[in-house]
Short mmCIF file of C-alpha atoms in Angstrom, two decimals:
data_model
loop_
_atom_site.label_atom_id
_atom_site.label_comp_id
_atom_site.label_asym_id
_atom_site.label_seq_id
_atom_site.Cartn_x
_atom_site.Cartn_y
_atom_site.Cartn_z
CA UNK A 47 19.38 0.55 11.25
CA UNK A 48 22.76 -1.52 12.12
CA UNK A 49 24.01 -1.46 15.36
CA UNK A 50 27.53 -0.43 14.09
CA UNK A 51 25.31 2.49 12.26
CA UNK A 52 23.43 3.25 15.64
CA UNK A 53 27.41 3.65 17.16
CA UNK A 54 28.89 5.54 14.41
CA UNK A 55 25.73 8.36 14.91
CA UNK A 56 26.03 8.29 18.75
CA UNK A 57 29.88 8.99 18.12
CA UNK A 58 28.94 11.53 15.68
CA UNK A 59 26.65 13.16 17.80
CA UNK A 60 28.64 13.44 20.72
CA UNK A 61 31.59 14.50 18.45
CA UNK A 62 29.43 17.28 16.77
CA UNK A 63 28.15 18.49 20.36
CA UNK A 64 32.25 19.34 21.46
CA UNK A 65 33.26 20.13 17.85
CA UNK A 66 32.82 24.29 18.03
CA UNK A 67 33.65 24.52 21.69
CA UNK A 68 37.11 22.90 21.14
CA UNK A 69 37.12 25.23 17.93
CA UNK A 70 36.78 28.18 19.99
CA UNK A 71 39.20 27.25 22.74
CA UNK A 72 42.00 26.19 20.75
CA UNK A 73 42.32 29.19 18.28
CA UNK A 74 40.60 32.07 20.87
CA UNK A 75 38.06 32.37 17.71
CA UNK A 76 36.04 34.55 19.58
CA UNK A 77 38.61 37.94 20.25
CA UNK A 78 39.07 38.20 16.55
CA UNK A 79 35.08 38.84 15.48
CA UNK A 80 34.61 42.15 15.03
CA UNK A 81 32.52 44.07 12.49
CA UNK A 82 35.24 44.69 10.06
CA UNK A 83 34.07 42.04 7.12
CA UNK A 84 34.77 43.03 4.12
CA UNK A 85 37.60 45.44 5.58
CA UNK A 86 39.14 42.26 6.84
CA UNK A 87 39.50 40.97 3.58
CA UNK A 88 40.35 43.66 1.27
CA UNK A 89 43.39 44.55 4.48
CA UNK A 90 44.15 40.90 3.60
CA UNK A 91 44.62 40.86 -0.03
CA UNK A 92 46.68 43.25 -0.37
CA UNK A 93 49.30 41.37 1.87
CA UNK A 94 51.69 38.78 1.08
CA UNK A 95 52.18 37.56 4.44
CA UNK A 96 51.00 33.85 4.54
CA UNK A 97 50.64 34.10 8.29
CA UNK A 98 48.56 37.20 7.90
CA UNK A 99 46.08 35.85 5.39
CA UNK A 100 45.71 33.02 7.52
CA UNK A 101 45.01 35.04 10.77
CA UNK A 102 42.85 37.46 8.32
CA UNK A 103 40.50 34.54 6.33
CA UNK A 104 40.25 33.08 10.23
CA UNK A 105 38.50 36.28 10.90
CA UNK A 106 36.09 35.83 8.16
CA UNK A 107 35.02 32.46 8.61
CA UNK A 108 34.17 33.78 12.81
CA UNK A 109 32.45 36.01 10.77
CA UNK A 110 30.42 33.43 8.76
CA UNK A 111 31.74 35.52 5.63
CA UNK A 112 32.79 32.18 4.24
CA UNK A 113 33.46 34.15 0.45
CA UNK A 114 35.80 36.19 1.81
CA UNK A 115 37.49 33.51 4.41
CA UNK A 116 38.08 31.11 0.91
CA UNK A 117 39.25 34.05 -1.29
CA UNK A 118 41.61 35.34 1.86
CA UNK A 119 42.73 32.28 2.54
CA UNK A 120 43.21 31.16 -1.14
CA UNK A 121 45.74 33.90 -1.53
CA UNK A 122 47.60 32.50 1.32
CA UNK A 123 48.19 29.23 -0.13
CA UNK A 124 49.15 30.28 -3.46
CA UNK A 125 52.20 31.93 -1.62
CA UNK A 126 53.18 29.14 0.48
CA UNK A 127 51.12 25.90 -0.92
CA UNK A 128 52.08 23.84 2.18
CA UNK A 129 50.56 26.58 4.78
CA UNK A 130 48.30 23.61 6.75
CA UNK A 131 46.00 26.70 8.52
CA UNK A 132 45.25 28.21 5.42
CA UNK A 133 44.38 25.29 3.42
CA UNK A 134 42.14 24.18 6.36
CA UNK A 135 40.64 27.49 6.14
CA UNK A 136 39.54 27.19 2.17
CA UNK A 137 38.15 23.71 2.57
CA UNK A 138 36.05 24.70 6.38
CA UNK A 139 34.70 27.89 4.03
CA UNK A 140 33.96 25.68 1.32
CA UNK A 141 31.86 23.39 2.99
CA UNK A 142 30.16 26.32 5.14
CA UNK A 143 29.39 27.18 0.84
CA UNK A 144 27.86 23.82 0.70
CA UNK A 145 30.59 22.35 -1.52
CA UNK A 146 31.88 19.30 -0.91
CA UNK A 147 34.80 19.62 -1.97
CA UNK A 148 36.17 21.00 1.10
CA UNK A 149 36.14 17.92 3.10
CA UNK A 150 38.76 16.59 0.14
CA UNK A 151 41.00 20.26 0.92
CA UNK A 152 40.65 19.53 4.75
CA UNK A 153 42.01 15.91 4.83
CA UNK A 154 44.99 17.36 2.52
CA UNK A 155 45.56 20.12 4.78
CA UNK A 156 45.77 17.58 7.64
CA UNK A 157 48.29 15.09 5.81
CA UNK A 158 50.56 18.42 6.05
CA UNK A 159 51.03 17.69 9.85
CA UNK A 160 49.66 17.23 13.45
CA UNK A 161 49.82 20.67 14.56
CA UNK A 162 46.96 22.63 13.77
CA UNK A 163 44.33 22.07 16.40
CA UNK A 164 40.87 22.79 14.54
CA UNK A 165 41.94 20.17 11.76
CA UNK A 166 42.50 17.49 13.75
CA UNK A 167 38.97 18.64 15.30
CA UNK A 168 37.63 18.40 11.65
CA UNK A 169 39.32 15.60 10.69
CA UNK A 170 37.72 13.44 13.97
CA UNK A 171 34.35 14.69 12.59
CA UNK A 172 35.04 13.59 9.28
CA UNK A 173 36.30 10.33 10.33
CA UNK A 174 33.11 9.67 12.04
CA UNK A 175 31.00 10.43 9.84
CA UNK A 176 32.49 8.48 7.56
CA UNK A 177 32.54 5.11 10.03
CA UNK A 178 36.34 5.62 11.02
CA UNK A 179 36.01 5.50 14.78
CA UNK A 180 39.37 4.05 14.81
CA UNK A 181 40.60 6.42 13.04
CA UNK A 182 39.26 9.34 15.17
CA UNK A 183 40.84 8.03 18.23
CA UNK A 184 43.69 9.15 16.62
CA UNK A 185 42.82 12.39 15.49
CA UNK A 186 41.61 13.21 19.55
CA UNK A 187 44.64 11.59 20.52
CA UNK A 188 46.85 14.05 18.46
CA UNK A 189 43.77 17.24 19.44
CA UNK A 190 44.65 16.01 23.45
CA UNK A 191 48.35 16.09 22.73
CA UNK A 192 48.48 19.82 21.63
CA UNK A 193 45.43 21.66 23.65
CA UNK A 194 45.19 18.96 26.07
CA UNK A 195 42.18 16.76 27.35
CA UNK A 196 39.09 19.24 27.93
CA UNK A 197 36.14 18.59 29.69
CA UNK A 198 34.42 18.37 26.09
CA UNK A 199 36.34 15.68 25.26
CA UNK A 200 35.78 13.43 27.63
CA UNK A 201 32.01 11.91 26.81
CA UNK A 202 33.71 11.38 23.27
CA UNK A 203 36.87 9.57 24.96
CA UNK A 204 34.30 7.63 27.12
CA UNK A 205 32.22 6.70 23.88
CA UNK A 206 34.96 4.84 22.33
CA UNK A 207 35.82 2.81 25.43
CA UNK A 208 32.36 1.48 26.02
CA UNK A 209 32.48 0.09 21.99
CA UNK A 210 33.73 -3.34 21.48
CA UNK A 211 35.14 -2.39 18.42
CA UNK A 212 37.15 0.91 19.27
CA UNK A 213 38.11 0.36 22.47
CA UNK A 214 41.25 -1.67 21.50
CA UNK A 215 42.95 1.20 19.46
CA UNK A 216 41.42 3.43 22.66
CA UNK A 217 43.71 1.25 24.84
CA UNK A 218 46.70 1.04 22.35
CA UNK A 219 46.56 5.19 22.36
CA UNK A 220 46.66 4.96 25.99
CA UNK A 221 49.15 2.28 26.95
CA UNK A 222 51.91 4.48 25.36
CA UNK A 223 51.15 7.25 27.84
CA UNK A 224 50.67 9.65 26.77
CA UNK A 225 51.04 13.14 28.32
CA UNK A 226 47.21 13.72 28.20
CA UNK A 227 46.72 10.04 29.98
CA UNK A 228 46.56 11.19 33.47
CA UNK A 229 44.58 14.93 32.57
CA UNK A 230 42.42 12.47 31.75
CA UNK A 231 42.11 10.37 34.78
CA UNK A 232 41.40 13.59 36.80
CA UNK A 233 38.80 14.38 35.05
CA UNK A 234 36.90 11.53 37.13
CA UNK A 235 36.21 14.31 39.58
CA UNK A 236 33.36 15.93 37.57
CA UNK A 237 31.88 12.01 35.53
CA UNK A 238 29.29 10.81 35.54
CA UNK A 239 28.54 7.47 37.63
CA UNK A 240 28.40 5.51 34.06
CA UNK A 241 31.45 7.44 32.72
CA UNK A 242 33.01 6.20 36.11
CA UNK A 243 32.63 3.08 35.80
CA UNK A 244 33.75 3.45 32.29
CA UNK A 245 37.13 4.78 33.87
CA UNK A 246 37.48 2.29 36.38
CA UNK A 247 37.13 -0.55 33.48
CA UNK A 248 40.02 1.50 31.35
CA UNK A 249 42.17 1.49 34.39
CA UNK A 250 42.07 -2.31 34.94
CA UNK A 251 42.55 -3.29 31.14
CA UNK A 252 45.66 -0.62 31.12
CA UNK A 253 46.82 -2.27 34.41
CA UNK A 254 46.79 -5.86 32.26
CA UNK A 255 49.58 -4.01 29.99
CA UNK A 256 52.73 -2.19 29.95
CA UNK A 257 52.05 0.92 31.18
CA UNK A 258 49.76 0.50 34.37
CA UNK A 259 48.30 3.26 35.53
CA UNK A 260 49.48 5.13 37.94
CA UNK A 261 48.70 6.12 41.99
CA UNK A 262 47.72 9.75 40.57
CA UNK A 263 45.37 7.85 37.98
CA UNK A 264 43.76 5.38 39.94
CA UNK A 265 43.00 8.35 42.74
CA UNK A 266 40.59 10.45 41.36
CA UNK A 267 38.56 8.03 39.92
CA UNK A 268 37.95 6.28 43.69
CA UNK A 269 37.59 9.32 45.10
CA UNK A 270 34.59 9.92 42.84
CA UNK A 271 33.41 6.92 43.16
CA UNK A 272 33.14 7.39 46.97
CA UNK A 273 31.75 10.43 46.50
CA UNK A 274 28.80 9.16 43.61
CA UNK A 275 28.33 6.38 46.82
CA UNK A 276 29.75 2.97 44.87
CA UNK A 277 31.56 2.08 47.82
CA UNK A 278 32.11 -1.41 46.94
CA UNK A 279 33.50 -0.15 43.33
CA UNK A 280 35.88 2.07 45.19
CA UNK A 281 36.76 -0.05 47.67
CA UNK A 282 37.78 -2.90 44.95
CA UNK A 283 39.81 -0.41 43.10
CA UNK A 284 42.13 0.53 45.99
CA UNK A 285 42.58 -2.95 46.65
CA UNK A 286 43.09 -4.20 43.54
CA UNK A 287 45.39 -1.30 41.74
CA UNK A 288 46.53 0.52 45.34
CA UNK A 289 47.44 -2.17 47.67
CA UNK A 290 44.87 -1.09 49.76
CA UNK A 291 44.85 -3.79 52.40
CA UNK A 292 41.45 -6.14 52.15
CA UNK A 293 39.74 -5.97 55.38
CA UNK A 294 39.83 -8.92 57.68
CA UNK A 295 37.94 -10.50 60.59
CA UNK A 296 40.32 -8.81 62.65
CA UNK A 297 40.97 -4.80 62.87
CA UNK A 298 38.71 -2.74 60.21
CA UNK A 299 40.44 0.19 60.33
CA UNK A 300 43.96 -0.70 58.35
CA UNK A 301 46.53 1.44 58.50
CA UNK A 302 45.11 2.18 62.54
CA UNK A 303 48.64 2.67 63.39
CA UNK A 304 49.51 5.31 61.19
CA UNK A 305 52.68 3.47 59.92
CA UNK A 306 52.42 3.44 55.69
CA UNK A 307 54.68 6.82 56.33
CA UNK A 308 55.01 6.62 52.16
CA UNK A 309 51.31 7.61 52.26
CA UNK A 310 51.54 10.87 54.34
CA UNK A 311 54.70 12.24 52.75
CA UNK A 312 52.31 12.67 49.62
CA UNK A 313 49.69 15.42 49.68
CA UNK A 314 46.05 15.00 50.53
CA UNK A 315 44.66 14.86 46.91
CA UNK A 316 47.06 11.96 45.85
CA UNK A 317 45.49 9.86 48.42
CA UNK A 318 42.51 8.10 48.09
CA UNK A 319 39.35 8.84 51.07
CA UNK A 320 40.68 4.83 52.02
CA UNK A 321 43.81 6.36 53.30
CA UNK A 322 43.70 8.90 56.43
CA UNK A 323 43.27 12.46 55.42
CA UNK A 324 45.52 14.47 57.65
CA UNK A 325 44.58 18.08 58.26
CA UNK A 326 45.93 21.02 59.96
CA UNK A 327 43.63 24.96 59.93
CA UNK A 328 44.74 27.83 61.97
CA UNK A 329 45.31 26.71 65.77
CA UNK A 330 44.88 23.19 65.18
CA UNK A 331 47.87 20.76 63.88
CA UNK A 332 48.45 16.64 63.07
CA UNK A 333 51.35 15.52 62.13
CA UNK A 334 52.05 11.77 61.31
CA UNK A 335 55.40 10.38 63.46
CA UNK A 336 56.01 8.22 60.54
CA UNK A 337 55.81 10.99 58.00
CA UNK A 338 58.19 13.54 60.15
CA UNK A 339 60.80 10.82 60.35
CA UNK A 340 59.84 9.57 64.27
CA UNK A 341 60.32 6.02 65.60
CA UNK A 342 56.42 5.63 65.41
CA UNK A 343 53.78 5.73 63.53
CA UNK A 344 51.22 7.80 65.54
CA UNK A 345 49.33 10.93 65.19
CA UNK A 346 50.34 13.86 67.02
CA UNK A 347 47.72 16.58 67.66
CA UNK A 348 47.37 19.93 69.09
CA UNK A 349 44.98 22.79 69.15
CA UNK A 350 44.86 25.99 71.28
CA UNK A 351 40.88 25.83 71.36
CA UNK A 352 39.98 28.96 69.15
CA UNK A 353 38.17 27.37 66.49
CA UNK A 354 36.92 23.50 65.65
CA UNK A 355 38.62 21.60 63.28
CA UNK A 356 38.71 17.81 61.64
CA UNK A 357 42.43 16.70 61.86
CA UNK A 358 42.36 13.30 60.64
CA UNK A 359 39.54 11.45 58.11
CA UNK A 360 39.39 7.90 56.89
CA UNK A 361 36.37 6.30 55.14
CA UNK A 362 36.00 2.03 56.76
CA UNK A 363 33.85 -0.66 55.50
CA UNK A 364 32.42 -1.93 58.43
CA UNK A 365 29.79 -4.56 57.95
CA UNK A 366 26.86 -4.38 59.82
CA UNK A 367 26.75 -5.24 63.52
CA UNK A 368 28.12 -4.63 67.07
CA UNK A 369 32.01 -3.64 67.08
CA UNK A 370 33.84 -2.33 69.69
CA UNK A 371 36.01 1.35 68.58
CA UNK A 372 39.07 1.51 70.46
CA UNK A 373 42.22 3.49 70.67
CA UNK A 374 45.09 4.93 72.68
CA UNK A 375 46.07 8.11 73.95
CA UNK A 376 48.73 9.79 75.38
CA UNK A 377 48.84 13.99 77.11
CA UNK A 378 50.76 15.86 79.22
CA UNK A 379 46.56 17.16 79.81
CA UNK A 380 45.10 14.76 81.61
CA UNK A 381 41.69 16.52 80.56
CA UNK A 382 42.89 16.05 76.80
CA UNK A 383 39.75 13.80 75.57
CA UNK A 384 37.38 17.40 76.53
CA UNK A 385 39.03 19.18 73.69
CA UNK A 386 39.65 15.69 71.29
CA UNK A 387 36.99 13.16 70.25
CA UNK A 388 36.53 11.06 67.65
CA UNK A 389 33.19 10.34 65.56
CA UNK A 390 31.90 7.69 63.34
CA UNK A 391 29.25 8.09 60.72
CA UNK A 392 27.47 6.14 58.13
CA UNK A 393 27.97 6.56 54.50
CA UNK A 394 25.31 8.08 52.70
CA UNK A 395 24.56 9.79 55.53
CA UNK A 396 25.76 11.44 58.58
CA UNK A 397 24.03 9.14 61.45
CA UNK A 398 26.38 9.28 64.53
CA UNK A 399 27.49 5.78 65.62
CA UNK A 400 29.91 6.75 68.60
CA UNK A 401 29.20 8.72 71.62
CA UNK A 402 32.10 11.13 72.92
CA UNK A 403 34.10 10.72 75.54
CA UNK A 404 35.59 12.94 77.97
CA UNK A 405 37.63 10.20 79.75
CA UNK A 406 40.21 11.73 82.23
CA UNK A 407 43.53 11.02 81.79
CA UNK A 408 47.07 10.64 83.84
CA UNK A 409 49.01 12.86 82.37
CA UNK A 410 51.90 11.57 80.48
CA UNK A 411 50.44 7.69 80.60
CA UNK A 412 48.78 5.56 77.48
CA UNK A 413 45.62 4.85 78.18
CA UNK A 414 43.26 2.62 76.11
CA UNK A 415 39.64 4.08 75.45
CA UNK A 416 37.16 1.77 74.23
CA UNK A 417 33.94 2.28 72.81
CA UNK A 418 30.90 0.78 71.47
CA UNK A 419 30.20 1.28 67.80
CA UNK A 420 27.12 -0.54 66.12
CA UNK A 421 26.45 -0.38 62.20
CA UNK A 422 22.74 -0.68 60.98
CA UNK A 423 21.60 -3.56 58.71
CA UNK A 424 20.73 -0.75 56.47
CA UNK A 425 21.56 2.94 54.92
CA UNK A 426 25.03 2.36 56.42
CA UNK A 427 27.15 0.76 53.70
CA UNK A 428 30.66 2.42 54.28
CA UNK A 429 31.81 4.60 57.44
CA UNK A 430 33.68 7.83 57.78
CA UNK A 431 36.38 8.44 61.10
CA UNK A 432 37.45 11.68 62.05
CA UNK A 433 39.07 13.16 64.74
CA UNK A 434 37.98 16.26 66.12
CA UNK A 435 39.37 18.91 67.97
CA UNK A 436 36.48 21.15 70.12
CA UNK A 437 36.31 24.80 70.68
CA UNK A 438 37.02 25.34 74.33
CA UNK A 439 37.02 27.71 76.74
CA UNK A 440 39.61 28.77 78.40
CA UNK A 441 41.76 28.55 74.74
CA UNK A 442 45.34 27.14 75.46
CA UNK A 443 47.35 24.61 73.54
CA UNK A 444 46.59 20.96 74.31
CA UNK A 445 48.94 18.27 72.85
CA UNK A 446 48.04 14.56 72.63
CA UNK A 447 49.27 11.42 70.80
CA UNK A 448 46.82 8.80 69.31
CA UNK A 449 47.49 5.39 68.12
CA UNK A 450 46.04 1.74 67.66
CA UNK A 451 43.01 2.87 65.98
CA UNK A 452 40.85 -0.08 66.05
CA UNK A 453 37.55 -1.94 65.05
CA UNK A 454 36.77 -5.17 65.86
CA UNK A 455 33.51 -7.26 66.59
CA UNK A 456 31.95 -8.16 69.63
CA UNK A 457 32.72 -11.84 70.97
#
């Protein structure tokens, strides 16, 4: 067997796997089985109605009364000969009747138009089996335009980018963006780790052309790759397609001022687990300065003690070694480091690398808290920051600023 062969039946079997499930969601097959049969198609012939017969030879063919669904159907095209549904209908029943003629009828119902969702579906089968790849790309391009990229899809989608020989007309579909493009993107969030890094590729190639991809592309496909643990992958992508800023000899933590106020105007799930995660729960609030149109940059917290909560989360690359984790804080409380902390924690993982501290404070004056923070040589390949706020006793609203997050080596 060929390798081009070996592709086209891999296509075909993937294709096959989605075809009745994108059948079925499309057209709502399902609602119209009933036990009617033949009653469904007597009702239907003695109508006129080409939308009717249609419907009514759809119901058959659920059925698996592929007779009737040709005859009903049948009747509906010799009323209205250009009826695309109908004539889809006589050719899916006539191959169900093992005659193969009906894959002729179903590629002339689908040069009547784009529209009809299970011919397109048919037609990409078809084209596969027939060693048209390139020509099924277009037939899931059109099936993504009008029911939109489903989960089935996307193992299909994923197929045709990892072949040599499709993946240009899989990129020439995508560069003209097309409304399914970034559906498509988000559906990172439940890939694989190979169909990840199948995403990731298509995202660079698209980013060659002229229609990059965009912020709400690139997202969910780092996100999941932080979350599958390809850390360096994700880390790449930010940086290369995001702007993510490459870490340095200096400060690890970019962004530690809290300035890219861009960034936290958008909402959590358009950034990437790179950028800080602001969060705010019942009794507990951060706000970015930069984002609420302040002077600064800095995080402003409070929390009245009730419950805990995580109000800010960044994931670091922090080689391993001995660093030194340092910030500053400001509070009207000068006891405002017993009800905030801030943790550090490897990636896979949750070993704690910084021990709290309940500093005191003079109230209303900056004060710079450093810690030490050492990686592991191993089982520590990325970091995740957050800032805490406890549950304390007695439960009153504390306030406090943070800023100059930092991470730097040892001399």
């Amino acid at each position: 067997m060929t390798a081009g062969s070996r592709r086209g039946r891999s296509f075909v079997t993937i294709a096959l796997a989605i075809l009745m499930s994108l059948l079925l969601a499309a057209q709502g097959l399902g609602q119209w089985a009933n036990n009617r049969g033949l009653g469904i198609m007597l009702e239907a012939l003695g109508s006129r109605d080409a939308d009717f017969l249609a419907k009514s030879a759809q119901r058959s063919f659920e059925l698996r009364n592929y007779a009737a669904a040709e005859a009903v159907a049948r009747r509906a095209v010799e009323g209205a000969p250009l009826h695309q549904k109908a004539l889809r209908i006589v050719g899916m029943a006539q191959v169900a009747q093992g005659n193969p003629q009906g894959h002729e009828t179903v590629r002339a119902a689908g040069l009547l138009g784009w529209q009809d969702v299970p011919t397109q579906a048919w037609l990409m089968i078809d084209a596969l089996q027939r060693g048209q790849p390139q020509e099924a790309i277009f037939r899931a391009d059109a099936l993504a335009r009008r029911a939109g990229v489903r989960p089935e899809l996307l193992p299909l989608i994923v197929a045709f980018a990892d072949d040599s020989t499709t993946l240009p007309t899989l990129l020439d579909r995508l560069e003209l963006a097309p409304t399914w493009r970034q559906d498509f993107f988000r559906m990172a969030s439940e890939a694989t780790a190979t169909q990840t890094n199948t995403l990731d590729m298509l995202l660079r190639r698209l980013q060659r052309g002229d229609a990059p991809p965009t912020r709400e592309e690139v997202t969910p496909v780092v996100r999941r790759l932080v979350v599958l643990g390809n850390y360096d992958r994700a880390d790449a992508l930010a940086t290369d397609l995001l702007g993510k800023p490459r870490s340095g000899s200096g400060n690890l933590v970019d962004d530690g001022g809290f300035a890219l106020a861009d960034v936290y105007r958008r909402p959590n799930n358009e950034r990437t687990p790179f950028d800080w995660e602001i969060g705010s729960t019942r009794g507990a609030t951060a706000t970015v300065g930069a984002s609420a149109g302040q002077d600064d940059g800095a995080l402003y917290v409070d929390s009245n003690g009730a419950q805990p909560a995580v109000l800010a989360t960044k994931v670091v690359r922090v080689p391993p070694g001995s660093y030194r984790f340092a910030f500053t804080v400001v509070s009207p409380d000068a006891n405002a480091l017993e009800r905030f902390n801030w943790s550090a924690t490897c990636l896979p993982g949750t070993q704690p690398l910084l021990e709290e501290t309940s500093a005191a404070l003079v109230a209303g004056q900056a004060k710079r808290v450093e810690l030490p923070l050492t990686v592991p040589a191993s089982g520590c390949e990325a970091q995740t920051l957050r800032l805490h706020a406890k549950s304390t006793s007695p439960r009153e609203t504390v306030g406090a600023r943070f800023d100059d997050i930092e991470i730097r080596p040892l001399p």
